[in-house]
Structures are given as C-alpha cells and as structure tokens.
Coordinates of C-alpha atoms in Angstrom, one line a residue:
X29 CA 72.3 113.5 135.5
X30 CA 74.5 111.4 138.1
X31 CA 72.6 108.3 137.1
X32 CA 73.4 108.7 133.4
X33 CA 76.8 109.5 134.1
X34 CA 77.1 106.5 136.2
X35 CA 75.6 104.2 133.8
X36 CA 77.9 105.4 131.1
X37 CA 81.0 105.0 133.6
X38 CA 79.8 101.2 133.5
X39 CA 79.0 100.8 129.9
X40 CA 82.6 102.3 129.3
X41 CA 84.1 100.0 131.8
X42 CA 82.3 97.0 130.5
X43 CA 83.6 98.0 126.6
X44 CA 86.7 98.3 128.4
X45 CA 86.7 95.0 130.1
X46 CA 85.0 93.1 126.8
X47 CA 88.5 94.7 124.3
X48 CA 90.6 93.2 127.4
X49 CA 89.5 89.9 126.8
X50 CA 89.0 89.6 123.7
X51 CA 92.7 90.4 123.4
X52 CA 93.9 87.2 125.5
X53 CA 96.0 84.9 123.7
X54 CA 96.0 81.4 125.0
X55 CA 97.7 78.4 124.2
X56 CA 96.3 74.7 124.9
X57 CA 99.0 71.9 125.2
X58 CA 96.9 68.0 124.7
X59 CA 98.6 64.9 123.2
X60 CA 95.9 65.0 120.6
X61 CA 92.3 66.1 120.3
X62 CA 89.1 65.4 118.5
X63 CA 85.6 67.2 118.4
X64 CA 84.3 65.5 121.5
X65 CA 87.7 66.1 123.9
X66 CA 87.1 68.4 126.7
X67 CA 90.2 70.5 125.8
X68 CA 88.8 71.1 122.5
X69 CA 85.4 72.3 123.8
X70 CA 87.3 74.7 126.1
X71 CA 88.6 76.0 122.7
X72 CA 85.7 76.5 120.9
X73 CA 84.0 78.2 123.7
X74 CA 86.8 80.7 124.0
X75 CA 86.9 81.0 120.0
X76 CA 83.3 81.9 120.3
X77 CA 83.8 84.6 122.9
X78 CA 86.1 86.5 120.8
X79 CA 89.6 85.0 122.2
X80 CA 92.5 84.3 120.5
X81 CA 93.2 80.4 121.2
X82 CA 95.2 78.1 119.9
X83 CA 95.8 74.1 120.6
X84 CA 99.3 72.1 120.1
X85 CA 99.1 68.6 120.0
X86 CA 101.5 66.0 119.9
X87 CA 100.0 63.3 117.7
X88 CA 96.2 63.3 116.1
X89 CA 93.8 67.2 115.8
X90 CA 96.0 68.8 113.4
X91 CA 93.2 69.3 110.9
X92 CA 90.5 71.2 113.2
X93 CA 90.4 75.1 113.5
X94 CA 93.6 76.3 115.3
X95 CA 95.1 73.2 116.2
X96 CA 98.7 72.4 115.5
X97 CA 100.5 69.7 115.2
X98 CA 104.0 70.5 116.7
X99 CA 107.3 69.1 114.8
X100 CA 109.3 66.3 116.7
X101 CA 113.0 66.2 116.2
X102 CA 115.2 63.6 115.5
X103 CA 116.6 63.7 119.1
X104 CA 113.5 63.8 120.4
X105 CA 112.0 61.1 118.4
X106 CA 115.2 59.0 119.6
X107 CA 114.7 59.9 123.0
X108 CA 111.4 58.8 122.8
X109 CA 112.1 55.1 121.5
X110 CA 114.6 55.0 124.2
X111 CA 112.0 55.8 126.7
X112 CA 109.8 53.4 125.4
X113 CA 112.2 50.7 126.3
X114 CA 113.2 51.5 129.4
X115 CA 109.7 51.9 130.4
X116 CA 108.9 48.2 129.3
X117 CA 112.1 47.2 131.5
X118 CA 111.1 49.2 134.4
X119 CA 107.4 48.1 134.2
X120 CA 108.5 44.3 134.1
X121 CA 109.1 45.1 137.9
X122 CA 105.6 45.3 138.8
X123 CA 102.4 43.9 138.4
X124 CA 99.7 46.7 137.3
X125 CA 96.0 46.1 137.9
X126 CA 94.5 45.0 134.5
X127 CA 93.3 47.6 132.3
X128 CA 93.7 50.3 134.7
X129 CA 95.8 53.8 133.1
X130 CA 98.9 53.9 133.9
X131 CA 101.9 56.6 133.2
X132 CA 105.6 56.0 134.0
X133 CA 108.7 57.8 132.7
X134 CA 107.0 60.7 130.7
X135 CA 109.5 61.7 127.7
X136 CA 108.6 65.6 127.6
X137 CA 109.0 67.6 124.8
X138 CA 110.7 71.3 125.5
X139 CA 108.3 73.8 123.8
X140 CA 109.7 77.0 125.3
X141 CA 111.1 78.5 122.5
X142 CA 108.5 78.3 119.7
X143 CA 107.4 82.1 119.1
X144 CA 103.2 80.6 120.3
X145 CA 104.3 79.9 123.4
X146 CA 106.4 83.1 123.9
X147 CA 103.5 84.9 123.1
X148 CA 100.8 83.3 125.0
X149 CA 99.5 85.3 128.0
X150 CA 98.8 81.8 129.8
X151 CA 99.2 77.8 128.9
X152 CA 96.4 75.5 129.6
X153 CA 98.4 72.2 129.9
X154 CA 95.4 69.2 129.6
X155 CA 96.3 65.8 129.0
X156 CA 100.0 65.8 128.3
X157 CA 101.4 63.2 130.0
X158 CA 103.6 60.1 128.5
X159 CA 105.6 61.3 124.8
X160 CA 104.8 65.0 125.5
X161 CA 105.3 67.0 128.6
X162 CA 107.6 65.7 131.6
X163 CA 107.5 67.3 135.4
X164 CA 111.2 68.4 133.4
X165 CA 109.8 70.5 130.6
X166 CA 106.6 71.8 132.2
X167 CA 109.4 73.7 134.5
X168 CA 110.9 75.5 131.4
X169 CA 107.3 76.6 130.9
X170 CA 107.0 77.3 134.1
X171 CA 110.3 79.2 134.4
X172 CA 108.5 81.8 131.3
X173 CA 106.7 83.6 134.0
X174 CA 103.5 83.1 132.5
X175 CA 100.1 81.6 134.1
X176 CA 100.4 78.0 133.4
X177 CA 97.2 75.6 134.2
X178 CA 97.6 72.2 134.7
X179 CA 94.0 70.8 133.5
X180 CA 93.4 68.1 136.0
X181 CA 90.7 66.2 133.9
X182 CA 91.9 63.2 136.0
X183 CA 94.4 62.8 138.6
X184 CA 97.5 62.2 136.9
X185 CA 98.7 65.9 137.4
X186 CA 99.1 65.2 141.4
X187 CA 100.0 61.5 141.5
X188 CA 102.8 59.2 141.3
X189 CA 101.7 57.9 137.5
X190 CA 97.8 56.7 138.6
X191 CA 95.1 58.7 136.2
X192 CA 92.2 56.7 138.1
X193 CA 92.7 56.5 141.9
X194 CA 89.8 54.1 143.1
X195 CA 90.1 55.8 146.4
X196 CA 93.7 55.5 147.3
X197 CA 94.7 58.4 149.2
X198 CA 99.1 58.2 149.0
X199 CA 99.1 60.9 146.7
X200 CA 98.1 63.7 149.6
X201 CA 101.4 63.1 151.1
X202 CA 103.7 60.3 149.4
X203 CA 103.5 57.8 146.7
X204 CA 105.4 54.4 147.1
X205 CA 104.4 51.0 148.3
X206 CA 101.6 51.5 145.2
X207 CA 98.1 49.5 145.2
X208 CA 97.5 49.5 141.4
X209 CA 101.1 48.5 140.6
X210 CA 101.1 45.6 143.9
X211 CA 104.5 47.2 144.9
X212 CA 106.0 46.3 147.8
X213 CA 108.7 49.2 147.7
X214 CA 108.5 52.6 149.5
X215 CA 110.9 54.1 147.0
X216 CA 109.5 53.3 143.9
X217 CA 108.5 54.6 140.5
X218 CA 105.5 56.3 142.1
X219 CA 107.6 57.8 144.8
X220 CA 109.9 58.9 142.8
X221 CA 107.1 60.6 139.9
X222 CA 105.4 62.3 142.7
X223 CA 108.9 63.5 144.2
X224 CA 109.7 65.5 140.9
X225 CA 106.5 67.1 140.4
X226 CA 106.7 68.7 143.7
X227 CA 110.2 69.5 143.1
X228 CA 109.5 71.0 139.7
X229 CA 105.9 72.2 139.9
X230 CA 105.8 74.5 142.8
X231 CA 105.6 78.0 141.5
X232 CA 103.4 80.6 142.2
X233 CA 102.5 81.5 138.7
X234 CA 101.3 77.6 138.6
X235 CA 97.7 77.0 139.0
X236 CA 95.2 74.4 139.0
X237 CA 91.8 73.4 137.2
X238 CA 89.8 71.1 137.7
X239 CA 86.2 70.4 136.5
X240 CA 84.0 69.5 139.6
X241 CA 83.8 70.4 143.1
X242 CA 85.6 66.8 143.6
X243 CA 88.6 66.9 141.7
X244 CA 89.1 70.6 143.3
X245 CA 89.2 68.9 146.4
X246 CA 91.4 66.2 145.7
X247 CA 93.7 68.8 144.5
X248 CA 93.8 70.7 147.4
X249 CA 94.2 67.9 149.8
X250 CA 97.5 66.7 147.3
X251 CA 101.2 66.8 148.1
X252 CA 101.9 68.1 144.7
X253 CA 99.6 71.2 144.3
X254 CA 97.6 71.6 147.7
X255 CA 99.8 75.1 148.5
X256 CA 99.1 76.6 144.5
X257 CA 96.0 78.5 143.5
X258 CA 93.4 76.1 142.2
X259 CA 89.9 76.7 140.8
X260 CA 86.9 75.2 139.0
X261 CA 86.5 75.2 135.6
X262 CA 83.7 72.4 134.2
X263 CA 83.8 71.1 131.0
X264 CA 82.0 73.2 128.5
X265 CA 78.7 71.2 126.5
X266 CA 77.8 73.1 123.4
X267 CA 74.5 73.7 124.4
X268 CA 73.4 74.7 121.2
X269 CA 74.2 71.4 119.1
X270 CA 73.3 69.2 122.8
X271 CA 69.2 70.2 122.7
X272 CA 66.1 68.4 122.6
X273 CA 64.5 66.9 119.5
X274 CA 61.3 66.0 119.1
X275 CA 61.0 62.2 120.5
X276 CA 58.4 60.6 118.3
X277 CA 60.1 61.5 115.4
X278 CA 64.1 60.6 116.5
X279 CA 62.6 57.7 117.6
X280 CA 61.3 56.9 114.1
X281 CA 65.0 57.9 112.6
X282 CA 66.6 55.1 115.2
X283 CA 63.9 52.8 114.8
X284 CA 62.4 53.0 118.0
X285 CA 59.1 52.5 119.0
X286 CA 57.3 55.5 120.2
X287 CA 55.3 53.0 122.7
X288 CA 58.9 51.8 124.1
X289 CA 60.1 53.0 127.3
X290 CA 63.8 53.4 126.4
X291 CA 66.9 53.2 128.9
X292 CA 70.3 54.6 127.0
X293 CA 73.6 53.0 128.6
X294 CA 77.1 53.5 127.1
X295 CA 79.5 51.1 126.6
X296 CA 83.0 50.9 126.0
X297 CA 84.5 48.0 124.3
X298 CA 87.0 46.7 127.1
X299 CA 84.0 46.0 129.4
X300 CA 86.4 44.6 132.4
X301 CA 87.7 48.2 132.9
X302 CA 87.4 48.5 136.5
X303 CA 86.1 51.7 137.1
X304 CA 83.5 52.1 134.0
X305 CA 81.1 49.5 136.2
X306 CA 79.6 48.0 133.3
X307 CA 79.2 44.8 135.9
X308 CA 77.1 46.8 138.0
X309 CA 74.6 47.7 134.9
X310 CA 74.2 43.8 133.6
X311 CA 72.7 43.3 137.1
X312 CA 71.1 46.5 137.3
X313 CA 69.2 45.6 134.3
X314 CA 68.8 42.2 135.6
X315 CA 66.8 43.8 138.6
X316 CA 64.5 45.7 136.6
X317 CA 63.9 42.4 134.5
X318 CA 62.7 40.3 137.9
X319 CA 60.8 43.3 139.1
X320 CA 58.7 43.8 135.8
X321 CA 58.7 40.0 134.5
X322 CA 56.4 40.9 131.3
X323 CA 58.8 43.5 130.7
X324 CA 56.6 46.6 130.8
X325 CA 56.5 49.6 133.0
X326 CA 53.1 51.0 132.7
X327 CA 52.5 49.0 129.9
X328 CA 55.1 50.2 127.9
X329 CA 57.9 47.6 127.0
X330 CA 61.1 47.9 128.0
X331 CA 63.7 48.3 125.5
X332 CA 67.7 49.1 126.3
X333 CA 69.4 51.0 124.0
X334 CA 73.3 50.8 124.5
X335 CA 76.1 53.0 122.5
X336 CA 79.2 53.5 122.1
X337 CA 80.6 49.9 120.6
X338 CA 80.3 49.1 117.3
X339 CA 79.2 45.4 118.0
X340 CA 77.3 43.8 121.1
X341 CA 76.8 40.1 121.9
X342 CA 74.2 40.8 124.2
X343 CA 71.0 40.9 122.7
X344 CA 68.9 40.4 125.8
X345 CA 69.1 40.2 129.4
X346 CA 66.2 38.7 131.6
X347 CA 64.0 38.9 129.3
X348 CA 64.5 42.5 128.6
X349 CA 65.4 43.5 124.9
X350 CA 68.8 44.9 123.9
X351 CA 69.7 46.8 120.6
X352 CA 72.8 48.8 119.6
X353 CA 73.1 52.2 118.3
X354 CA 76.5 51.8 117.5
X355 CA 79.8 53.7 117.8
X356 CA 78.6 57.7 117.4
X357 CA 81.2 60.3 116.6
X358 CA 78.5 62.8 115.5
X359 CA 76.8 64.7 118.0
X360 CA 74.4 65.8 116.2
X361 CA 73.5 62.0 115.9
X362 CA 74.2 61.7 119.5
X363 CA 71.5 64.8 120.6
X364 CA 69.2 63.3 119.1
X365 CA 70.1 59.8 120.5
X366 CA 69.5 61.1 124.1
X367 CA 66.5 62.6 122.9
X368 CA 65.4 59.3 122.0
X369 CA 65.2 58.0 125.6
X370 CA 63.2 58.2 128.5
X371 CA 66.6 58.0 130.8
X372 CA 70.3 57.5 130.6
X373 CA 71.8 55.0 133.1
X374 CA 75.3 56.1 134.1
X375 CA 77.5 53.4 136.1
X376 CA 81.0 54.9 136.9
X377 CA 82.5 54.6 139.5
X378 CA 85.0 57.4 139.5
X379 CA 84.5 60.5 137.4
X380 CA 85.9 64.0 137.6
X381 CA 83.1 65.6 135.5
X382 CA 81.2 63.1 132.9
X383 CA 80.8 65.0 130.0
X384 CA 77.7 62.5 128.4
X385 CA 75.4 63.2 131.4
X386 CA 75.6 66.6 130.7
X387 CA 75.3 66.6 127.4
X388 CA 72.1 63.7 127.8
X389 CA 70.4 66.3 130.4
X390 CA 71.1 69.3 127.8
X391 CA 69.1 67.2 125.3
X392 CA 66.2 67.3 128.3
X393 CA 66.7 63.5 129.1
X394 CA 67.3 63.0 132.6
X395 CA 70.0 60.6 134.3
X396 CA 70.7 58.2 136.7
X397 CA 73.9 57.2 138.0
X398 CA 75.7 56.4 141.1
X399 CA 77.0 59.1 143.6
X400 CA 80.6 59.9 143.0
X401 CA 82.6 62.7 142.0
X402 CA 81.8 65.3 139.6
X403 CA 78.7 63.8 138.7
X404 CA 76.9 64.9 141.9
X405 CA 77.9 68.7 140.2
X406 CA 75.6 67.4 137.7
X407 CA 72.8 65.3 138.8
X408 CA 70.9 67.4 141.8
X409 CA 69.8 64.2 143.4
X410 CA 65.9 63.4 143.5
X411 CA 65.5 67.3 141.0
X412 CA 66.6 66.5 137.9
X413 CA 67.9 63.3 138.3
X414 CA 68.7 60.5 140.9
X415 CA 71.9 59.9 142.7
X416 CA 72.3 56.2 143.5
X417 CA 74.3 55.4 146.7
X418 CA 77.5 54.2 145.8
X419 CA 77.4 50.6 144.2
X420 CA 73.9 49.8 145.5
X421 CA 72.7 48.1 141.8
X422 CA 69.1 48.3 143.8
X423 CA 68.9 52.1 144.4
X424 CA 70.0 52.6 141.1
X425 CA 67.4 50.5 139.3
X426 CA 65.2 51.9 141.6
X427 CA 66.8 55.6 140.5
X428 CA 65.8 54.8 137.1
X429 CA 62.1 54.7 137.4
X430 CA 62.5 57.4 139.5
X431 CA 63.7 59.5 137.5
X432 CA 61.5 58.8 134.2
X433 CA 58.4 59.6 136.7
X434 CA 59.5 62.6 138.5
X435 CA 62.8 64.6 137.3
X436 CA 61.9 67.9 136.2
X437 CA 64.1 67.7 132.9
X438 CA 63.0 71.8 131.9
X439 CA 65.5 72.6 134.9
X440 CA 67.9 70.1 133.9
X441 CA 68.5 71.5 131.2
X442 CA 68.3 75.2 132.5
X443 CA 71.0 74.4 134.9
X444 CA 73.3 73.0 132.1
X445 CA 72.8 76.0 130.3
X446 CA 73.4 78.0 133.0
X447 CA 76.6 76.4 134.5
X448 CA 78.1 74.4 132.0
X449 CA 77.2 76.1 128.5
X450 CA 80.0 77.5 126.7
X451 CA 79.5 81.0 127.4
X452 CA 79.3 80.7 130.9
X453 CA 82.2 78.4 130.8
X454 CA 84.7 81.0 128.8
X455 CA 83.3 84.2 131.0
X456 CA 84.9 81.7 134.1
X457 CA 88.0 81.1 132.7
X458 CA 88.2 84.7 131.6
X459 CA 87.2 85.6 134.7
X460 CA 90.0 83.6 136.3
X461 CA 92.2 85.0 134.6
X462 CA 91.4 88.7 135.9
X463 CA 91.8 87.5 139.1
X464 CA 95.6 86.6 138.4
X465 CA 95.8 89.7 136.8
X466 CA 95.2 92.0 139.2
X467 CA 96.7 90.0 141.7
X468 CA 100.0 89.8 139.4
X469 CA 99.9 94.2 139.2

C-alpha cells in the first residue's frame, strides 16, 4: 500500500512538474535566423516539448513558425546610419586581420516595452550583436528582473568586439592593445567595449550558456561574466531528420560510386578565412595522395566530395579526384549527403560546438577533425571518431583512415542522440531553468 502511494506521489509530481513547463514562455532575441541556425533549433526543440517560444529578429526569419520580425523606427533606423558612419571613421584607425569578425559600436535597439518581452518568463539573447542589442539596451532587459541568457555561440558576449579569439587571452581581465585590430593603444575600442559590458552586464538575474565544455570555460575565466551563473547548453541536432540512409542507394542519388571510398569536407567560399583551416585540408589531402599514389585504399579509389560552395576550381589534388555537391540548404539533402561517405574531415581551428560534425555522426558517418574546442564534446577521440593534435596535417590524414577502419559509428550516433537530440536538449534548458527557480523562491 505505501509503495503504491509513493508511486502515485511521483506520478502526481511528475504531471505536476510536466504542466510547469509546458507553461514557460520564452523569448529568443537573434539578428535573423534560418532553418539551420542554432538559435532556431533551440526553438523547435522547445516547440516540440510543449513550450511556448517565440523568436524576434532584427532583419531575415520572419516567415518560419513563431518568428517575428520586430518594427524599427525612424529614430532608430537614423541612429543606425549614423552608427554606421562613425563606425567606418572609427575603424579607419586600425588595421583588422583580414577576414576575421569583427563588432564595434553596436547600435542596440530598446525592446523593453513590447507586451512579448514583458511577458516572457526568461530571454535567450543569441547573436545580437552590431544593429540590434548594445551592452546599453541589454541593461533595460536586464533591469525587467527576468532570467536573461546571453547565448555565447562565440565569444563576442565576453570580449572587446573579437567573435573568434585564436587564442588571445585579454578578454579574462582587459581588452586594449588588441592583436586582431594591430592596436598599439591600451585605451582603445576594445577596452572601452569590454569596460561597458562589465559595467552594464553584471546582474544576478544574468546568466550564461554556452554550448561545450570550452566555451563554459572561457566564460568563467572572463572579466565580463566569470562572477554570473553559467551553464552548458549544446546545440540541439534534430535527430530525427539527421539519420542514416542506406549508402548504396544515396550514393546512386549523388552519383557516387558504391566502390568509392568517399571523404566529405565543407567549404566556405572565402577560403582565406583564418580560422576555417581549409589550408590545412589541401595538404592534408595532399598526404593521403603521396601515401596511396594509385589512389586507392584497399582497392577502393579515392574520391573527395566537398560542400557547401556552389562552384570549385579544384577538380583534383595529387592525383586524388575532387567533385562538388554544391551549396545544400536542405537537410534532408544534407543527411543523406553524410550518409553518402565513409568520413567527414573537419579542419577548424576554433569552434565552440560545430553543429555539422554532429549532425554527420547522427547520420552514422564518423569524423575527423583537429582537437579544439567543442568539438572534443563531440568526437570521443580513437571511439567514435579521431581527434587530430592540433594542426598536425599528418595525424589528421592519418585520423582519417583511422577512423573509416575502426570508429564504432552505432555509438556515435547513440551518444548524439543521447546528449545532443532535441529532447534531451529542451529537458536541459528546462531543467536550468528550475534551478533558477527555486533558487529565485
């Protein structure tokens, strides 16, 4: 009789606890989203377990479910051209690395007063940097007395303007003097960035995400947000679209020979962005063309398939053949794509999460990329996939036919499933935001 009374004591709790959050309301703040954005995946898995969620954007996303496009003034659309030219001016001052992201004299856009935001229970604040949100205005959210998240999908949030770091360490205690923009000045733009969001961002209802174990680090070793709550919340893979197909017959829908041994590699179509690495894959494929001259590995030929441009010069590389899949907004076409191959070679050099290995080991393809931040949350090194060391083209080429021997790519994908899936990627946020709760009683 006690047992049954116990286990109806749970059941009622866990009704209980299942009507609390299905009765969240949360509101995402992004510039602008599409299906593959990481804030808009966060959405949908929240959608799908039952809570109410909502995205504004700024510019481009208006016309997916519950996405709005908020309204911009005509003082705020002046203010914004004025921005703009001061912005040029100021940059004109320094030299910034080539191609490298970049965000000085954010506009901000005050959204405390719309009746969404007033009746949000928290704000997930993603990529809002530039035209939208300002250290300035994310105070008047702040100042609502709700949770507010700042989403570090990169490292903006905590630095001086930087989104890609490539290992400079000013932002744990003060930017100035900054590498990317070859400043010689203590006191400038950085400094003075940084100085305003730890001015205007330390709160206590102000908390941080970010999606590895790496960027939760980096955030807890920053000036800006090292003394404010901070947890991990990955990137959410829609583990029901991301699955294996059948490889003999995707291979015949992308003209592939079933004999083939196929090696997938993205590309973007700026290839001298710094921290993509795409040098470091010309001469990784380069290796593997000197150490199988016939270009076979167990007599299957070698074939590099490459996505994500619509058009390639490169049509070979040693002797090694290269064809183009294209640009692929679809991921349905893109499952199926990294079902195609045997591997999927990954050369970044700085990641927070890296939302295509994921989704390529979901589709039971394993991975090989170098070791660096939120990928190693990803890839269990020498498991179900290999973890290069850092810039060594050698160990990686060599972590390529490792991998298409030995990973076990059943637990690959059980792992994504279990840890990155959206289901168990809503139940952490909710469950984050429990903690607050009671915490906040």
């Amino acid at each position: 009789m006690n047992l049954l009374c116990n286990q109806f004591k749970l059941l009622i709790r866990e009704t209980e606890t299942i009507s609390r959050r299905k009765n969240v309301n949360i509101i995402h703040l992004n510039t602008g989203v599409n299906l593959t954005s990481a804030p808009y995946k966060l959405h949908e898995a929240l959608l799908q377990a039952g809570v109410k969620s909502k995205i504004l954007v700024l510019n481009e996303g208006s016309e997916l479910s519950c996405v709005e496009k908020v309204s911009k003034s005509i003082f705020y659309k002046c203010k914004r051209k004025l921005y703009a030219f001061f912005r040029k001016a100021v940059m004109k001052g320094y030299s910034l690395t080539e191609y490298m992201p970049f965000t000085a004299l954010p506009v901000g856009m005050d959204l405390s007063k719309m009746s969404c935001i007033k009746e949000a229970d928290a704000i997930l604040l993603h990529w809002v940097c530039g035209d939208y949100m300002s250290p300035k205005t994310i105070q008047k959210l702040i100042q609502m007395k709700k949770p507010v998240f700042l989403a570090c999908h990169d490292n903006y949030p905590f630095t001086g303007g930087c989104h890609v770091r490539m290992g400079c360490t000013k932002y744990r205690e003060k930017c100035g003097s900054c590498p990317q923009l070859h400043s010689p000045k203590e006191q400038d733009i950085t400094n003075k960035l940084l100085t305003e969001k730890k001015k205007r961002l330390r709160y206590s209802n102000v908390y941080a995400v970010g999606p590895s174990r790496w960027m939760d680090q980096n955030i807890a070793m920053s000036a800006v947000l090292r003394n404010q709550q901070h947890f991990i919340l990955p990137n959410a893979v829609d583990t029901d679209r991301f699955h294996p197909f059948d490889k003999r017959e995707i291979r015949e829908e992308f003209q592939i020979s079933s004999r083939s041994f196929v090696i997938l590699a993205g590309l973007k179509a700026n290839e001298k962005i710094p921290y993509n690495g795409t040098e470091y894959m010309w001469e990784i494929f380069q290796k593997l063309s000197e150490r199988f001259p016939d270009g076979k590995w167990k007599e299957r030929k070698i074939e590099i398939v490459v996505f994500g441009v619509r058009e390639t010069d490169r049509k070979e590389i040693g002797g090694l053949s290269i064809s183009n899949a294209g640009y692929i907004s679809e991921a349905d076409r893109l499952a199926k794509l990294y079902s195609a191959a045997d591997v999927y070679l990954v050369t970044s050099l700085e990641d927070s999460f890296n939302q295509t290995v994921a989704e390529c080991m979901a589709c039971g393809t394993p991975a090989a990329a170098f070791k660096n931040g939120g990928i190693e949350d990803i890839i269990d090194h020498k498991e179900n996939g290999y973890l290069a060391e850092y810039k060594n083209a050698e160990d990686l080429a060599e972590g390529i036919i490792w991998a298409a021997e030995y990973a076990d790519t059943a637990k690959g994908r059980e792992k994504i499933v279990r840890e990155f899936s959206y289901a168990s990627v809503s139940r952490r946020f909710l469950d984050i935001m429990e903690k607050i709760n009671r915490e906040n009683r």
